[in-house]
PDB file of C-alpha atoms in Angstrom:
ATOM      1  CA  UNK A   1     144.325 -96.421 -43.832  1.00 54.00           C
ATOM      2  CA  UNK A   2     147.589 -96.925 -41.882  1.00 68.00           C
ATOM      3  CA  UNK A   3     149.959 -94.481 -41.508  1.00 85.00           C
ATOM      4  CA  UNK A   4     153.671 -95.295 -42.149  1.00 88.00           C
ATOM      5  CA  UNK A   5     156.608 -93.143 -40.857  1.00 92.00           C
ATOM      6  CA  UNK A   6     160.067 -93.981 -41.842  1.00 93.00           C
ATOM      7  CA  UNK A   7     163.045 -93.224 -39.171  1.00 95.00           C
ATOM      8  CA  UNK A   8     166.636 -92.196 -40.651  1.00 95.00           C
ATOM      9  CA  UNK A   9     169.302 -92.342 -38.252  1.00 96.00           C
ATOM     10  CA  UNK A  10     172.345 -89.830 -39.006  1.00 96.00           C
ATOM     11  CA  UNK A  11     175.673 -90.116 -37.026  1.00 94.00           C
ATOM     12  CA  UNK A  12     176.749 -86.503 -37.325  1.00 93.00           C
ATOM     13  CA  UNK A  13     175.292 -83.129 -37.169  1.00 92.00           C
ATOM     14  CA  UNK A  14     176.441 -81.783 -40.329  1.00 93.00           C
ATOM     15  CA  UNK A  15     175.025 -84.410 -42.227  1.00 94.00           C
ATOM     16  CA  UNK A  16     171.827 -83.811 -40.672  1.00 95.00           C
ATOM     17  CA  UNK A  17     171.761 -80.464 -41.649  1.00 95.00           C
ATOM     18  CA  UNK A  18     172.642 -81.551 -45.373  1.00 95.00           C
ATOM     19  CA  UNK A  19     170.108 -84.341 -45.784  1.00 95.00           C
ATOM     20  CA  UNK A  20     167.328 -82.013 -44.248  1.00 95.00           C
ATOM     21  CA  UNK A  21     168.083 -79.515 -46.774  1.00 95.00           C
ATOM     22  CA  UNK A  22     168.005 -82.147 -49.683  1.00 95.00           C
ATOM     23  CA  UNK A  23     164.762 -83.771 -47.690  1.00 94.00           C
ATOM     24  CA  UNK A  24     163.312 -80.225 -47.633  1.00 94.00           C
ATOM     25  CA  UNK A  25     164.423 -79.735 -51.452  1.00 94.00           C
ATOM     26  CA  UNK A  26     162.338 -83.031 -52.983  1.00 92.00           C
ATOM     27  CA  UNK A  27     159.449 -81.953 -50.893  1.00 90.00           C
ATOM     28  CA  UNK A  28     159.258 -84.798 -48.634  1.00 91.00           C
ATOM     29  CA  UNK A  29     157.499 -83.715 -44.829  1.00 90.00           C
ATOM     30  CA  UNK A  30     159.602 -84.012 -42.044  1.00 93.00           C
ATOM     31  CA  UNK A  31     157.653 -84.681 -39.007  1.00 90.00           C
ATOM     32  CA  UNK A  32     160.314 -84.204 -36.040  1.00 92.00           C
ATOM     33  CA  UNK A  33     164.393 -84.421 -35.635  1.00 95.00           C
ATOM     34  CA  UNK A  34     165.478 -85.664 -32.593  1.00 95.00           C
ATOM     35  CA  UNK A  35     169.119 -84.669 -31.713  1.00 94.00           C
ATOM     36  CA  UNK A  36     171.432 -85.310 -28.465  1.00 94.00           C
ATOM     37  CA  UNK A  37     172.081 -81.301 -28.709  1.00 94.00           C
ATOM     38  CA  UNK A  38     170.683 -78.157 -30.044  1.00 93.00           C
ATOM     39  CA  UNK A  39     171.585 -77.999 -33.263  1.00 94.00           C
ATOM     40  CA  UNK A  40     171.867 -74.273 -34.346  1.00 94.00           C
ATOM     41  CA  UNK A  41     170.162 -73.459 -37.599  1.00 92.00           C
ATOM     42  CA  UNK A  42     168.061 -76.476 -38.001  1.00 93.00           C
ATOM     43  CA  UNK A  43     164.972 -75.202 -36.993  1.00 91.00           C
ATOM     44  CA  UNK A  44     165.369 -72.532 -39.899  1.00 92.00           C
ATOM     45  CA  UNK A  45     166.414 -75.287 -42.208  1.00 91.00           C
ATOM     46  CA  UNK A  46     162.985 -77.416 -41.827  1.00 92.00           C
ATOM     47  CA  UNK A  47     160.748 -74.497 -42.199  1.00 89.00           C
ATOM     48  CA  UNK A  48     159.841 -73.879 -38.809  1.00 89.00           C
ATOM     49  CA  UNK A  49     158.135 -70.516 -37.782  1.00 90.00           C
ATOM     50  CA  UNK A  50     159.755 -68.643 -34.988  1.00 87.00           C
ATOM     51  CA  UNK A  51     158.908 -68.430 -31.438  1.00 86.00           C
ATOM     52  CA  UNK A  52     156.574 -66.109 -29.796  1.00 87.00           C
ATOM     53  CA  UNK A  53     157.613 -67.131 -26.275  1.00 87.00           C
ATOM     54  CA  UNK A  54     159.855 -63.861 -26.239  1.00 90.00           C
ATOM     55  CA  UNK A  55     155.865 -61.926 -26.344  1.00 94.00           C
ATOM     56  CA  UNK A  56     155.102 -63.424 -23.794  1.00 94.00           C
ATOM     57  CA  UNK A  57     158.093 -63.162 -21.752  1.00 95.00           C
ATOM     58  CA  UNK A  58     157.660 -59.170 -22.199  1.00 97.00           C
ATOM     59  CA  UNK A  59     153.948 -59.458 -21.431  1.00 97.00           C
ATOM     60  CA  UNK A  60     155.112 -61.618 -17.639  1.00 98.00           C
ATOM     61  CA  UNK A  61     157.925 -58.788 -17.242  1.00 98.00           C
ATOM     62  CA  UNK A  62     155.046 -56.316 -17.536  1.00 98.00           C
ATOM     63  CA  UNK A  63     152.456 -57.921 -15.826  1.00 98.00           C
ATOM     64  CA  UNK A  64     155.397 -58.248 -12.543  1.00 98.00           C
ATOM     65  CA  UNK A  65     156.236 -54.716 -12.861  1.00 97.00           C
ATOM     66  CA  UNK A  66     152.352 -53.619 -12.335  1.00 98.00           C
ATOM     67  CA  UNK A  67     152.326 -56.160  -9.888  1.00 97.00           C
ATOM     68  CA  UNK A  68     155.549 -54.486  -7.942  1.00 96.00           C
ATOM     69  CA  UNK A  69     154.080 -51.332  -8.546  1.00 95.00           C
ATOM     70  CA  UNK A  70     150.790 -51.777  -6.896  1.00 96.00           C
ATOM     71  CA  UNK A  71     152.060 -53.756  -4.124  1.00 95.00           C
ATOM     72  CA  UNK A  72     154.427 -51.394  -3.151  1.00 91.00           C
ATOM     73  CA  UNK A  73     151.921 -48.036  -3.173  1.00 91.00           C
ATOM     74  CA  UNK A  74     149.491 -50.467  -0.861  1.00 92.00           C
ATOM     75  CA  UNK A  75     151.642 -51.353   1.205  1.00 89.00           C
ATOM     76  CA  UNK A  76     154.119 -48.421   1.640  1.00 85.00           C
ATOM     77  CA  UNK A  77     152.082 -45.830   0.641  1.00 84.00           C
ATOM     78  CA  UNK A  78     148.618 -46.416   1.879  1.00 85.00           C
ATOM     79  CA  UNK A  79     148.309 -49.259   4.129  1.00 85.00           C
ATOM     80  CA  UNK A  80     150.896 -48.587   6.581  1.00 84.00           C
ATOM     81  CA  UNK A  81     153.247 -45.561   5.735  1.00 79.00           C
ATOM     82  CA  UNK A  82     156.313 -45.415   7.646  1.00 77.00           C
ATOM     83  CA  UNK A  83     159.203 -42.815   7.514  1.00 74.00           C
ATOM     84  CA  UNK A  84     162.155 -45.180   7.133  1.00 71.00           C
ATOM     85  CA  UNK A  85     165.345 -43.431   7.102  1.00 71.00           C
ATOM     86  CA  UNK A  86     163.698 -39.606   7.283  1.00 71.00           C
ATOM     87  CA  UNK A  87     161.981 -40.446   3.848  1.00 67.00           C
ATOM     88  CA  UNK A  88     158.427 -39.520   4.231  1.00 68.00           C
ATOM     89  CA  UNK A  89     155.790 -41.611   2.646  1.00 71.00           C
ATOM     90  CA  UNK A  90     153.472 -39.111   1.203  1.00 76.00           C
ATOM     91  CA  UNK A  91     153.709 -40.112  -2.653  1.00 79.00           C
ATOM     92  CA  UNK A  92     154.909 -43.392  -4.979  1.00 82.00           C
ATOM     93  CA  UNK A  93     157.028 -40.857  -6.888  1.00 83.00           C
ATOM     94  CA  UNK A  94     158.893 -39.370  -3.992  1.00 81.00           C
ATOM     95  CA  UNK A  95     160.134 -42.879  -2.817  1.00 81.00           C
ATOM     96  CA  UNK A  96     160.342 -44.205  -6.197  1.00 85.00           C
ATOM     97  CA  UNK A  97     164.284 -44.419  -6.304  1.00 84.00           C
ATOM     98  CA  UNK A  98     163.798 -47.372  -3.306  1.00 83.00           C
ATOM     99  CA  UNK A  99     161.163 -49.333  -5.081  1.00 88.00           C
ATOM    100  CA  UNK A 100     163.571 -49.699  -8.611  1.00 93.00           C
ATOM    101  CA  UNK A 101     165.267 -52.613  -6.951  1.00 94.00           C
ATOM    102  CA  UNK A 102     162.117 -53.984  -5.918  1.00 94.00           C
ATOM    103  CA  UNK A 103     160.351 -53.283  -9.369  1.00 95.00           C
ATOM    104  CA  UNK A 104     163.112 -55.076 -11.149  1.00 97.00           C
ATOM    105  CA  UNK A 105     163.470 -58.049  -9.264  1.00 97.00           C
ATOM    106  CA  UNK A 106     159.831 -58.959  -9.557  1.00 97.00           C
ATOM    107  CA  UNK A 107     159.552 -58.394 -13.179  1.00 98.00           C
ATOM    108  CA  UNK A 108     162.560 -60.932 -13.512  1.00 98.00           C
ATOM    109  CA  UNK A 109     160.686 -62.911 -11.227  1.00 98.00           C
ATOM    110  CA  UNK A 110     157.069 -62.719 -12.854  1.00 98.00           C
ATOM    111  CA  UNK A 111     159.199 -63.656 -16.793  1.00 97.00           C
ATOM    112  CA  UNK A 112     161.228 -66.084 -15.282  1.00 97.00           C
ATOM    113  CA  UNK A 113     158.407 -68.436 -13.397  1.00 97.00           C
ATOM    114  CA  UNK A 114     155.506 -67.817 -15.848  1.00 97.00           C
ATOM    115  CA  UNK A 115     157.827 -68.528 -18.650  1.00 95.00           C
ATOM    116  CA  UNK A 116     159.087 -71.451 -17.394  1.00 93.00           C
ATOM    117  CA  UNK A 117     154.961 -72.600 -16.820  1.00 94.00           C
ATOM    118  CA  UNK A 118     153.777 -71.349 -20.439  1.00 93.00           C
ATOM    119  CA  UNK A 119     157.011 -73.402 -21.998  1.00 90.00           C
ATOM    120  CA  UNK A 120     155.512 -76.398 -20.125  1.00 90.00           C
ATOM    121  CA  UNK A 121     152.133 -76.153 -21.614  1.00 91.00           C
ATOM    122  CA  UNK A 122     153.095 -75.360 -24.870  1.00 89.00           C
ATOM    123  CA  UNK A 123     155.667 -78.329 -24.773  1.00 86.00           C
ATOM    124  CA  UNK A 124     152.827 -80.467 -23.219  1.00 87.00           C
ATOM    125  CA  UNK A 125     155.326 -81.540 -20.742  1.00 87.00           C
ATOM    126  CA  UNK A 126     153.398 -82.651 -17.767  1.00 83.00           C
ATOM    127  CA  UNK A 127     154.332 -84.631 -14.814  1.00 84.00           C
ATOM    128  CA  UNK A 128     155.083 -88.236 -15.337  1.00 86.00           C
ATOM    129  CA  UNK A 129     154.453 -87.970 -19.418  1.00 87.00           C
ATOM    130  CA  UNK A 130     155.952 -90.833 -21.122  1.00 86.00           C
ATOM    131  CA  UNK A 131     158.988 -90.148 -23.352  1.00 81.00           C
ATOM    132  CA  UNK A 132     158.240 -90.187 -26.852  1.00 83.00           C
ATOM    133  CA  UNK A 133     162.019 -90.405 -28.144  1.00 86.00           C
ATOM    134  CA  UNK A 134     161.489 -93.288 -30.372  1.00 90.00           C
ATOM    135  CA  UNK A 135     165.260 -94.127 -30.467  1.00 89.00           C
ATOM    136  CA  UNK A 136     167.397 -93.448 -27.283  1.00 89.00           C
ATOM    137  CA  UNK A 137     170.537 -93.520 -29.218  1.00 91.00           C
ATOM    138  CA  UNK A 138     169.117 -90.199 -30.141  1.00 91.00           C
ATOM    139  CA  UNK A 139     170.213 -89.062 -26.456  1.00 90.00           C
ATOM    140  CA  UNK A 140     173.341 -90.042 -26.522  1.00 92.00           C
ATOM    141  CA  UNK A 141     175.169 -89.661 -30.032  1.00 92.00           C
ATOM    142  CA  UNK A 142     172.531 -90.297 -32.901  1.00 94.00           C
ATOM    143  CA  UNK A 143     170.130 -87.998 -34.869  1.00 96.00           C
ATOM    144  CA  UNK A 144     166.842 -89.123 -35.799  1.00 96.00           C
ATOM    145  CA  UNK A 145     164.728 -87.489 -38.657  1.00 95.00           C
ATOM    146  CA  UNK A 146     161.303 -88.601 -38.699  1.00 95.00           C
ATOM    147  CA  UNK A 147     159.358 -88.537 -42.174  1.00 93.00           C
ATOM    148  CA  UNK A 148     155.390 -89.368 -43.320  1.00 90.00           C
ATOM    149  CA  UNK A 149     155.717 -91.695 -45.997  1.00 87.00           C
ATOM    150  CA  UNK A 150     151.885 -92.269 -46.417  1.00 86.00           C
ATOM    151  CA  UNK A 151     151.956 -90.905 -49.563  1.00 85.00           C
ATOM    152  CA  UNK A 152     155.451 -92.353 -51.100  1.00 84.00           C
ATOM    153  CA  UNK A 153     157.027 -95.099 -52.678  1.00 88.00           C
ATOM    154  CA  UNK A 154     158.856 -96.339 -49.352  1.00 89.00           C
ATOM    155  CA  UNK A 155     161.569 -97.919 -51.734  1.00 91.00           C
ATOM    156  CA  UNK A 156     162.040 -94.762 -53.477  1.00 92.00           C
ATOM    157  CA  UNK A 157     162.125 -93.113 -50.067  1.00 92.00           C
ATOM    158  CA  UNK A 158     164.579 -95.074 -48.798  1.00 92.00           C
ATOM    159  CA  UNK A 159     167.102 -95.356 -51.832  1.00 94.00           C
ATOM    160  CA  UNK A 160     166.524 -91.205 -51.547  1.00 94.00           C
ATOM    161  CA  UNK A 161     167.910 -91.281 -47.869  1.00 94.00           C
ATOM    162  CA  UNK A 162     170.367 -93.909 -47.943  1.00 94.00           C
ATOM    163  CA  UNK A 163     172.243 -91.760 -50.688  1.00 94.00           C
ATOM    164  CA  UNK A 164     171.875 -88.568 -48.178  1.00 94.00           C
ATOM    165  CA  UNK A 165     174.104 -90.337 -45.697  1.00 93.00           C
ATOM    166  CA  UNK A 166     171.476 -92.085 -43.543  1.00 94.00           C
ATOM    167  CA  UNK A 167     173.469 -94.876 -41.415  1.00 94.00           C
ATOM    168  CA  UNK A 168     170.083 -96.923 -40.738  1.00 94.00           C
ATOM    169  CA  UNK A 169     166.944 -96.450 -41.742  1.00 94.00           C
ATOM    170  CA  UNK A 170     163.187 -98.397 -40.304  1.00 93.00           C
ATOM    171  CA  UNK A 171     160.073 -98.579 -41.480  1.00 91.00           C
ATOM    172  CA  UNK A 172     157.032 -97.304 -38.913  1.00 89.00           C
ATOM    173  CA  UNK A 173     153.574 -98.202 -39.580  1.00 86.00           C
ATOM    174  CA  UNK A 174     151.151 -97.178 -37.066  1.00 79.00           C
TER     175      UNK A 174
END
């Protein structure tokens, strides 16, 4: 059986949010929106769950921290102790006020880069991936709301969407 999609093209962002809500209202799945911006509040309009990216933002600030940590007792403490402006270096905790800066700029580091990595991967946004914006309009002033119509009337459908302010409207069938 062959899948169908139907594409509704919206010219402004308010009117996107309005038709998902009365999309979302009859029950009808919205596969993606595709928007030129961020549109704020959308993603809590179709349903979506939140983000746990923030988790694991913590968890790469945490694991850089232990990572400072560590590296600075080897290296400092036990490797090669040096007495670097008349501080001795017989303990972590005595020289602890000149590691903070250290500490804190690797646990930035660690969040920043492995975040950056994990949104990749989640995204599946690898090097020299095709595009799959099935409209480019959609990058420049257009939003796109993309909709399984497997299971509907496509007439129906369409009527449904014209009369939420849909400028143009295709047909898909994969």
């Amino acid at each position: 059986m062959a899948s169908k999609f139907i594409h509704a093209i919206y010219s402004d962002d308010d009117l996107l949010m309005q038709a998902v809500k009365q999309i979302r209202d009859k029950r009808y799945h919205i596969g993606e929106v595709y928007t030129p911006f961020p549109v704020h509040g959308l993603d809590k309009l179709m349903g979506l769950e939140p983000t746990r990216l923030a988790i694991c933002s913590f968890l790469y600030g945490l694991a850089g921290l232990a990572v400072a940590t560590w590296m600075m007792n080897f290296m400092m403490i036990e490797d090669w102790p040096q007495d670097i402006g008349g501080k001795p270096s017989f303990s972590f905790i005595q020289n602890m006020p000149a590691f903070i800066p250290i500490m804190f700029e690797l646990t930035v580091f660690f969040a920043a880069h492995l975040m950056v990595i994990t949104f990749y991967m989640r995204s599946k946004l690898w090097p020299f991936r095709k595009a799959e914006n099935p409209d480019l309009r959609t990058t420049d002033d257009r939003f796109l709301v993309e909709l399984d119509a497997t299971n509907h009337n496509v007439e129906d459908l369409t009527k449904f969407l014209y009369d939420t302010g849909a400028t143009e409207i295709k047909l898909i069938e994969n």
